[in-house]
Amino acid sequence: MNAELALPLERRIGKRSAAVIEKHLGISTVGGLLNYFPRRYLSRGELTPISELPPDEDVTLIARVLSSSTRSMRARRGTLTDVVVTDDAGKGVPGTLKISFFNGFRAKAELQPGRRAMFSGKVTRYGGALSLTNPDFLLLDEDPDASGKDPEELAAMPIPVYPATAKLTSWSIQKVISTLLDTVDLDQLADPLPAGIASREKFLTAADAYRLIHAPQTPSDWQRARDRFRFQEALVLQSALARRRAQLAAEEATARRPVTDGLLAAFDRQLPFTLTAGQAAVGKTLAEELALDSPMNRLLQGEVGSGKTIVALRAMLQVVDAGGQAALLAPTEVLAAQHYDSIRRTLGPLSRDGLLGGLGADSVQVTLLTGSMPTAARKQAMLDAASGTAGIVIGTHALLSENVSFYDLGLIVVDEQHRFGVEQRDALRAKASKPPHLLVMTATPIPRTVAMTVFGDLETSVLDELPAGRAPITTHVVGLAEHPAWATRIWTRAREEIDAGHQVYVVCPKIGTDDDGDFSPGEAEPTDADLAENGSRELASVTGVVELLQDEPALAGVPLAPLHGRQDPVLKSDTMAAFTANRTKLLVSTTVIEVGVDVHNATLMVILDADRFGISQLHQLRGRVGRGGLPGTCLLVTSLEPEHPSRRRLDAVAATTDGFALSQEDLKLRREGDILGASQSGGRSTLKLLRVLEHEDVIARARTDAQSIIGADPDLARHPELAAAIDDYLNPEKEAFLERG
Ligand code: ADP
Ligand code: MG
């Protein structure tokens, strides 16, 4: 890192200010604070009177607080602060407006009656009344620019809004940063952007960009500064990924060349269907890469049901044919057990049980290894992996544990990547003496730029067609608010399906009647329902619904069973086995069945309180039906009013089965951090200015640049500033570390 940037803050802004910044923002260096960018900019010139607020638009207004009240929410943890404000007099008709803050600690502390503030946010409509929810705001009583400027100049000047805390206002941050800009010699700062790129893009210098991002005189000032830093961020990220790709490619792996008369050939002969063109093409790519003595590092994306497992299995067989072992890593025990069963079934006579012994080229031992297996069985499985008796080992992250070793691990397949991070990939890779080949499969299609960003260290293949004869899935939104009678019609519908010999999934957002829900991280955004305090309604739970259905006349005599993550693993796998064997007709579960589970006879999926799930989760869930050539139906049941914003998600899922379209839609509705947070492990900071969906062209340009920089200078010996910026990006704790050292 550049010496000036690494300098302790107190050297430039004094002990007292430095202590305040450290305490409230956790920032202790010059670089840390210089890179603490405003989240947005407000302009006094764009004010909207309350009486003329346009619904569904972003507005900025100045108003005085009339009252403020805070209460805790009933259905979820957290508080709701309602602030009522009124326009300043003299600007047409004064209006009043309610502003709601979810967990608004700073709002509660700062927005006291009588205070004047500028608010900026999106206008929403609730039962006729307009309101703002969690807007940005600045207390104007403290505006450092407000004095001594002529009104016109003042109106045009953008006001930076910093991410503030309840104790440290945006204005205070602005004041400290302005001191910093005066005391730091910005022109001496090293620039991670290579000069050629900076001039091609006509970027501001780093010094000017720092000045203008923090103290812009016009909107174009901060826009230009932001463009530069955004590109810089993309370049640093893409260079880090390009370097990792180059390092991985430079490693030496064992080539696993295909043989003509091995297991793979026998498997292909017995395959009951023809591979799709996509499966064949991807299969060819994998076969070629496995035969190289540098490791394959590939991401396979495919729509739900596109047949990724066969592709992976064929790759595994090639490796086994060449004398190596393959490991398949699944995100849940249920899924690992399913893969184990279905892969053994698919292999048929090519799969051999351990007891028969002997390494034969005509069969392969498939072994399951999960954390919850009885000790003796687990020990045996570990022994088989270590001795090489097991050719294919299927498991959960138990495979990552230290005492699991392999005789000669040649290929790792990670199924349903979104639950596995970079570190886990690395932990598995460390299990082979030479780096194994790696195939990562994801069922959630990922937009190109997200793939470039989150999985940028992997090459990508896509399976974009479904096997022929795949029956379509029809999805309906069942709105109980409009049609209360449908609450029982659902079960009559389920009964029809079961009477026709088919099976039914019922998915609930919660396990028990008294827990907090079972959401994946990132799904638990405060919804407008919370804010409207509509959340006191009881959500469907597995145990509650099982009780309900046992007394449901339409389902009398139907064998049904609960399935959820808190059950004993043996019970879970028995339940799944009974369902697979069609003894259980109706399964009431949480999202444990979200990924991968493959029961061909299931034709109906009922998702209760579907509004509680995210778009990609719903898409994954419904992919569990319509698999065996039988048309599938998915019912998205909701109690929300038709106008409720969350209903849009359900409508989107009902409108298309195109996973790529849905994942774009999904990403738009979610916070960026959630997308990256889930996969960006290893302590990487989240992106600051880059938005993976919006800035596709920036990311693509940066990727090309990064590729050519790393291509010519793999160790970045001639780009020390860029190398330092990468280190800093990959290892944000380093700042604190240097400080202490
Ligand atoms: P996913 O990509 O969602 O993991 P799977 O690999 O589970 O999909 O495949 C879904 C189903 O489609 C499986 O039952 C599999 O046997 C079947 N399948 C795979 N490839 C083909 C094909 N080429 N033709 C017909 N059925 C196929
Ligand atoms: Mg799968």
PDB file of C-alpha atoms and ligand atoms in Angstrom, residues 271 273-276 279 302-311 339 346 415-416 441 443 463 467-468 470 596-598 600 623-624 627, ligand 1:
ATOM      1  CA  LEU A 271     -27.722 -44.756 -21.294  1.00  0.00           C
ATOM      2  CA  PHE A 273     -31.633 -41.564 -23.600  1.00  0.00           C
ATOM      3  CA  THR A 274     -29.567 -39.475 -25.995  1.00  0.00           C
ATOM      4  CA  LEU A 275     -27.569 -36.625 -24.587  1.00  0.00           C
ATOM      5  CA  THR A 276     -28.808 -33.182 -25.525  1.00  0.00           C
ATOM      6  CA  GLN A 279     -24.653 -32.055 -22.762  1.00  0.00           C
ATOM      7  CA  GLY A 302     -27.603 -24.971 -16.240  1.00  0.00           C
ATOM      8  CA  GLU A 303     -31.264 -24.404 -15.874  1.00  0.00           C
ATOM      9  CA  VAL A 304     -33.014 -26.548 -13.298  1.00  0.00           C
ATOM     10  CA  GLY A 305     -33.519 -29.982 -14.857  1.00  0.00           C
ATOM     11  CA  SER A 306     -31.079 -29.439 -17.698  1.00  0.00           C
ATOM     12  CA  GLY A 307     -29.245 -32.644 -16.783  1.00  0.00           C
ATOM     13  CA  LYS A 308     -26.048 -31.480 -15.145  1.00  0.00           C
ATOM     14  CA  THR A 309     -25.653 -34.615 -13.065  1.00  0.00           C
ATOM     15  CA  ILE A 310     -25.139 -36.889 -16.081  1.00  0.00           C
ATOM     16  CA  VAL A 311     -22.534 -34.507 -17.435  1.00  0.00           C
ATOM     17  CA  HIS A 339     -27.178 -38.207  -5.469  1.00  0.00           C
ATOM     18  CA  THR A 346     -28.039 -44.669 -13.084  1.00  0.00           C
ATOM     19  CA  ASP A 415     -22.993 -29.325  -6.914  1.00  0.00           C
ATOM     20  CA  GLU A 416     -25.170 -26.275  -6.472  1.00  0.00           C
ATOM     21  CA  MET A 441     -22.201 -26.704 -10.966  1.00  0.00           C
ATOM     22  CA  ALA A 443     -28.501 -24.469 -10.769  1.00  0.00           C
ATOM     23  CA  LEU A 463     -26.413 -25.935 -20.531  1.00  0.00           C
ATOM     24  CA  PRO A 467     -33.863 -32.625 -22.397  1.00  0.00           C
ATOM     25  CA  ALA A 468     -36.537 -33.292 -25.017  1.00  0.00           C
ATOM     26  CA  ARG A 470     -39.611 -32.445 -20.624  1.00  0.00           C
ATOM     27  CA  GLY A 596     -31.407 -31.130  -6.656  1.00  0.00           C
ATOM     28  CA  VAL A 597     -34.002 -33.462  -5.216  1.00  0.00           C
ATOM     29  CA  ASP A 598     -35.287 -35.592  -8.057  1.00  0.00           C
ATOM     30  CA  HIS A 600     -40.022 -38.085 -11.073  1.00  0.00           C
ATOM     31  CA  GLY A 623     -37.982 -27.269 -10.627  1.00  0.00           C
ATOM     32  CA  ARG A 624     -38.641 -30.276  -8.362  1.00  0.00           C
ATOM     33  CA  ARG A 627     -39.345 -34.049 -14.085  1.00  0.00           C
TER      34      ARG A 627
HETATM   35  P1  ADP B   1     -30.136 -30.676 -12.920  1.00  0.00           P
HETATM   36  O1  ADP B   1     -29.412 -30.004 -14.043  1.00  0.00           O
HETATM   37  O2  ADP B   1     -31.262 -29.835 -12.400  1.00  0.00           O
HETATM   38  O3  ADP B   1     -29.224 -31.152 -11.847  1.00  0.00           O
HETATM   39  P2  ADP B   1     -30.551 -33.452 -13.355  1.00  0.00           P
HETATM   40  O4  ADP B   1     -29.173 -33.763 -13.679  1.00  0.00           O
HETATM   41  O5  ADP B   1     -31.055 -33.789 -12.000  1.00  0.00           O
HETATM   42  O6  ADP B   1     -30.824 -31.912 -13.606  1.00  0.00           O
HETATM   43  O7  ADP B   1     -31.466 -34.085 -14.466  1.00  0.00           O
HETATM   44  C1  ADP B   1     -32.850 -34.034 -14.381  1.00  0.00           C
HETATM   45  C2  ADP B   1     -33.453 -35.298 -14.950  1.00  0.00           C
HETATM   46  O8  ADP B   1     -33.302 -35.339 -16.362  1.00  0.00           O
HETATM   47  C3  ADP B   1     -32.808 -36.551 -14.399  1.00  0.00           C
HETATM   48  O9  ADP B   1     -33.810 -37.435 -14.053  1.00  0.00           O
HETATM   49  C4  ADP B   1     -31.985 -37.071 -15.560  1.00  0.00           C
HETATM   50  O10 ADP B   1     -31.890 -38.471 -15.541  1.00  0.00           O
HETATM   51  C5  ADP B   1     -32.771 -36.603 -16.761  1.00  0.00           C
HETATM   52  N1  ADP B   1     -31.946 -36.398 -17.947  1.00  0.00           N
HETATM   53  C6  ADP B   1     -30.700 -35.892 -17.981  1.00  0.00           C
HETATM   54  N2  ADP B   1     -30.244 -35.802 -19.249  1.00  0.00           N
HETATM   55  C7  ADP B   1     -31.250 -36.259 -20.046  1.00  0.00           C
HETATM   56  C8  ADP B   1     -31.394 -36.421 -21.472  1.00  0.00           C
HETATM   57  N3  ADP B   1     -30.427 -36.083 -22.323  1.00  0.00           N
HETATM   58  N4  ADP B   1     -32.561 -36.905 -21.927  1.00  0.00           N
HETATM   59  C9  ADP B   1     -33.555 -37.234 -21.061  1.00  0.00           C
HETATM   60  N5  ADP B   1     -33.480 -37.128 -19.726  1.00  0.00           N
HETATM   61  C10 ADP B   1     -32.343 -36.639 -19.211  1.00  0.00           C
END
